[in-house]
mmCIF file of C-alpha atoms in Angstrom:
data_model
loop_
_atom_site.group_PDB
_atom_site.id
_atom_site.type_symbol
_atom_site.label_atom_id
_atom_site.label_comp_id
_atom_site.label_asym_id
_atom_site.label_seq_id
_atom_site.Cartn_x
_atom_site.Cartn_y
_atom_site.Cartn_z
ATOM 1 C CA UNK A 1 0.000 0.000 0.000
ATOM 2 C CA UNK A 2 1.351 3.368 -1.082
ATOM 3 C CA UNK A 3 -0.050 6.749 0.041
ATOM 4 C CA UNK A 4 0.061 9.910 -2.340
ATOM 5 C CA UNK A 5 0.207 13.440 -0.880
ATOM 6 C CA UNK A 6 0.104 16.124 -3.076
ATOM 7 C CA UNK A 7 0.742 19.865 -3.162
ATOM 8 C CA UNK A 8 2.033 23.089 -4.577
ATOM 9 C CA UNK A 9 -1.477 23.650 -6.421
ATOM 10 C CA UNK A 10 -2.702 26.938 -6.907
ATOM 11 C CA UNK A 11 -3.931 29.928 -9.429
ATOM 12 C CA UNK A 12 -1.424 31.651 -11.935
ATOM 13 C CA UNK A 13 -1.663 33.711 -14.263
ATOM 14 C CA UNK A 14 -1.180 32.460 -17.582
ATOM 15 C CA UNK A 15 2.487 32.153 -18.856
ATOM 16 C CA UNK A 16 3.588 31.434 -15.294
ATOM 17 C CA UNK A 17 5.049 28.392 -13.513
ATOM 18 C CA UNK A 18 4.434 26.224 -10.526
ATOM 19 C CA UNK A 19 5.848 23.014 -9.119
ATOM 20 C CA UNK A 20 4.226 20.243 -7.874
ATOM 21 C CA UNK A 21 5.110 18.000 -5.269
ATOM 22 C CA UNK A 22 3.685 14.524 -4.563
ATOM 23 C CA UNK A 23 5.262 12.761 -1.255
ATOM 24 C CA UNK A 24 4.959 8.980 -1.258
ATOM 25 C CA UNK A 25 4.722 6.908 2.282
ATOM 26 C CA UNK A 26 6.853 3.953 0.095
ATOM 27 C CA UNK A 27 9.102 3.407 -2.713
ATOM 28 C CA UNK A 28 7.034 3.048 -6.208
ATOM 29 C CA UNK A 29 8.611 1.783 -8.975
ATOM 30 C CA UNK A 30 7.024 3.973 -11.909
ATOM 31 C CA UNK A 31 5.010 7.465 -11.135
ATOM 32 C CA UNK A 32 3.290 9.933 -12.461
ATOM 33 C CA UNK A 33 0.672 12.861 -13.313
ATOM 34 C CA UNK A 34 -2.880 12.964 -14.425
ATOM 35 C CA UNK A 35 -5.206 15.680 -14.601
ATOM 36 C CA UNK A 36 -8.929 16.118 -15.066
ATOM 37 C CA UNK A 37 -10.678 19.403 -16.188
ATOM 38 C CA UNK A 38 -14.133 20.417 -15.372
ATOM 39 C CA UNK A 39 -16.471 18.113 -17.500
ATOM 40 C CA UNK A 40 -14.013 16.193 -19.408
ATOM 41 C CA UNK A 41 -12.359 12.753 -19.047
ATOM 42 C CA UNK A 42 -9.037 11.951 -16.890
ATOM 43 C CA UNK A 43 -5.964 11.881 -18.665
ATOM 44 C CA UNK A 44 -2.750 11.328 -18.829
ATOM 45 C CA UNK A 45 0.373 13.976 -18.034
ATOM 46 C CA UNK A 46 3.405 12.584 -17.416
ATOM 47 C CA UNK A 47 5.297 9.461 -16.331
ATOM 48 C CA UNK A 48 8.426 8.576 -14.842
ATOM 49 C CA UNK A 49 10.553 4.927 -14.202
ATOM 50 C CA UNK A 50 12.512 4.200 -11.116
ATOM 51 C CA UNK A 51 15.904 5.840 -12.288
ATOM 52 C CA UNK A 52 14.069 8.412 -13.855
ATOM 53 C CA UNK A 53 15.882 7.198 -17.159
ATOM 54 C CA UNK A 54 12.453 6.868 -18.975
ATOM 55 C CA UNK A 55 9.985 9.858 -18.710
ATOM 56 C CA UNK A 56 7.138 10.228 -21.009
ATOM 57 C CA UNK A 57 4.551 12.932 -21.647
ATOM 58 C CA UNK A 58 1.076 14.038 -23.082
ATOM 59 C CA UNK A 59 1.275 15.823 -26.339
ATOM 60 C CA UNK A 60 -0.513 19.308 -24.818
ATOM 61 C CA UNK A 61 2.485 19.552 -22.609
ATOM 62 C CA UNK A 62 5.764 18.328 -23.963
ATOM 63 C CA UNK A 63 7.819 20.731 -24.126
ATOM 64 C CA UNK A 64 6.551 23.020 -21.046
ATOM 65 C CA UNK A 65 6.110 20.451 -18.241
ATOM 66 C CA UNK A 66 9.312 18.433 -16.885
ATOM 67 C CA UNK A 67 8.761 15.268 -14.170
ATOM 68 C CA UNK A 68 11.118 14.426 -11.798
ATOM 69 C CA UNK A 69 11.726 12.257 -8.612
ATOM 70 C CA UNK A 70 14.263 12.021 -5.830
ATOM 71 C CA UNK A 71 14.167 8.156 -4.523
ATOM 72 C CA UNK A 72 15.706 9.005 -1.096
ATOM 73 C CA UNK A 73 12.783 11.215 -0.785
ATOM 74 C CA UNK A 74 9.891 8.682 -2.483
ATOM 75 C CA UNK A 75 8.710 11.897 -4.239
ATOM 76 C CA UNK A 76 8.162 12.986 -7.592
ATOM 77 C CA UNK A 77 7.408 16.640 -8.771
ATOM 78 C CA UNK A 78 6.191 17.924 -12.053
ATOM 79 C CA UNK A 79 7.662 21.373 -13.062
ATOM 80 C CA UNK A 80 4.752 23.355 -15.002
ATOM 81 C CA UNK A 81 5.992 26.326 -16.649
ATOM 82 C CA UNK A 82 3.951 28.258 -19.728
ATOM 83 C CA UNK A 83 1.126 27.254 -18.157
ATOM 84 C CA UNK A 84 -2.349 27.835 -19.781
ATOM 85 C CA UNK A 85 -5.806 28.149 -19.142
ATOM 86 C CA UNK A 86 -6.576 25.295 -20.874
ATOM 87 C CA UNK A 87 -4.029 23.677 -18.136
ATOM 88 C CA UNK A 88 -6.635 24.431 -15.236
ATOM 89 C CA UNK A 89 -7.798 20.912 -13.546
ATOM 90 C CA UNK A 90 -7.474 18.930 -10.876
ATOM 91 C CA UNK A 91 -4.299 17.168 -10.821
ATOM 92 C CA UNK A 92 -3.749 13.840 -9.595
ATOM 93 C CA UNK A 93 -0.102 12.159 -8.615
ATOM 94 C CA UNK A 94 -0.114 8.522 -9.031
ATOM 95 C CA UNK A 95 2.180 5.317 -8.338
ATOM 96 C CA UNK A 96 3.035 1.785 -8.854
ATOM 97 C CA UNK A 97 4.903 -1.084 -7.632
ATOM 98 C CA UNK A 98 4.977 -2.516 -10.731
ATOM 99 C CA UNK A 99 7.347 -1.500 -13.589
ATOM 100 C CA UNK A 100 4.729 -0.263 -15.952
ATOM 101 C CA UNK A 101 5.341 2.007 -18.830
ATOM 102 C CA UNK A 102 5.741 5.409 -17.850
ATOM 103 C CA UNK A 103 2.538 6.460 -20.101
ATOM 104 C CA UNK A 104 0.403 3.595 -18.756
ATOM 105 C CA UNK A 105 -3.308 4.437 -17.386
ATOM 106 C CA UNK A 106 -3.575 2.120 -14.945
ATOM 107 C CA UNK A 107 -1.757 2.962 -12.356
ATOM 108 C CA UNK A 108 -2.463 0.975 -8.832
ATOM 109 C CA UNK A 109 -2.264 4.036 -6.468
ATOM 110 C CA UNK A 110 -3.749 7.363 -7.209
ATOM 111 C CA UNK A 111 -3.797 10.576 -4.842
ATOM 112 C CA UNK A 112 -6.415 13.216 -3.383
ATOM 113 C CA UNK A 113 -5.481 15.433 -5.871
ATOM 114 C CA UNK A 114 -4.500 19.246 -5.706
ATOM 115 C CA UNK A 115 -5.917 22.273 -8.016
ATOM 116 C CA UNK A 116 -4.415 24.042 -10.666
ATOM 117 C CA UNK A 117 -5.803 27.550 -11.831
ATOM 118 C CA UNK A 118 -4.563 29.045 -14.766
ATOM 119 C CA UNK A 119 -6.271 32.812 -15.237
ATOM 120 C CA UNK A 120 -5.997 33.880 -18.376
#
């Protein structure tokens, strides 16, 4: 059993930056972000493995959005910068023991989730 704890949510104006955190009570093997918007479907943000030597990424957000995790710490973080409105939802950190592909969408442990607001 793995517990998620996220934070570092908030409301920013568009073309700024924030940083997410997500603090896990155990080690996961491959985590991640989703996010779900107001009326539409969960989906998919970002992934990372173990060593952090495999990372993946949804289209909307290559290129502006950079995971990372420190082991010692069992937390990841997801780095949102150029944010936009469209980038407003609630996002969710998740986790798993099992060494699933970074961009998989069925992760075993999932998080309260923490809000993003993106004014435009």
């Amino acid at each position: 059993q793995v517990q998620l704890v996220e934070s570092g949510g908030g409301l920013v104006q568009a073309g700024g930056s924030l940083r997410l955190t997500c603090a896990a009570s155990g080690r996961a093997f491959t985590m991640g972000w989703f996010r779900q918007a107001p009326g539409k479907e969960r989906e998919f943000v970002a992934g990372i493995n173990w060593s952090g030597g495999s990372t993946g990424y949804a289209d909307a957000v290559k290129g502006r959005f950079t995971i990372s995790r420190d082991n010692a710490k069992n937390t990841v973080y997801l780095q949102m910068n150029s944010l936009k409105p469209e980038d407003t939802a609630v996002y969710y950190c998740v986790a798993d023991l099992r060494p699933v592909l970074v961009t998989a969408t069925n992760y075993q442990y999932w998080g309260r989730g923490t809000q993003v607001t993106v004014s435009s």
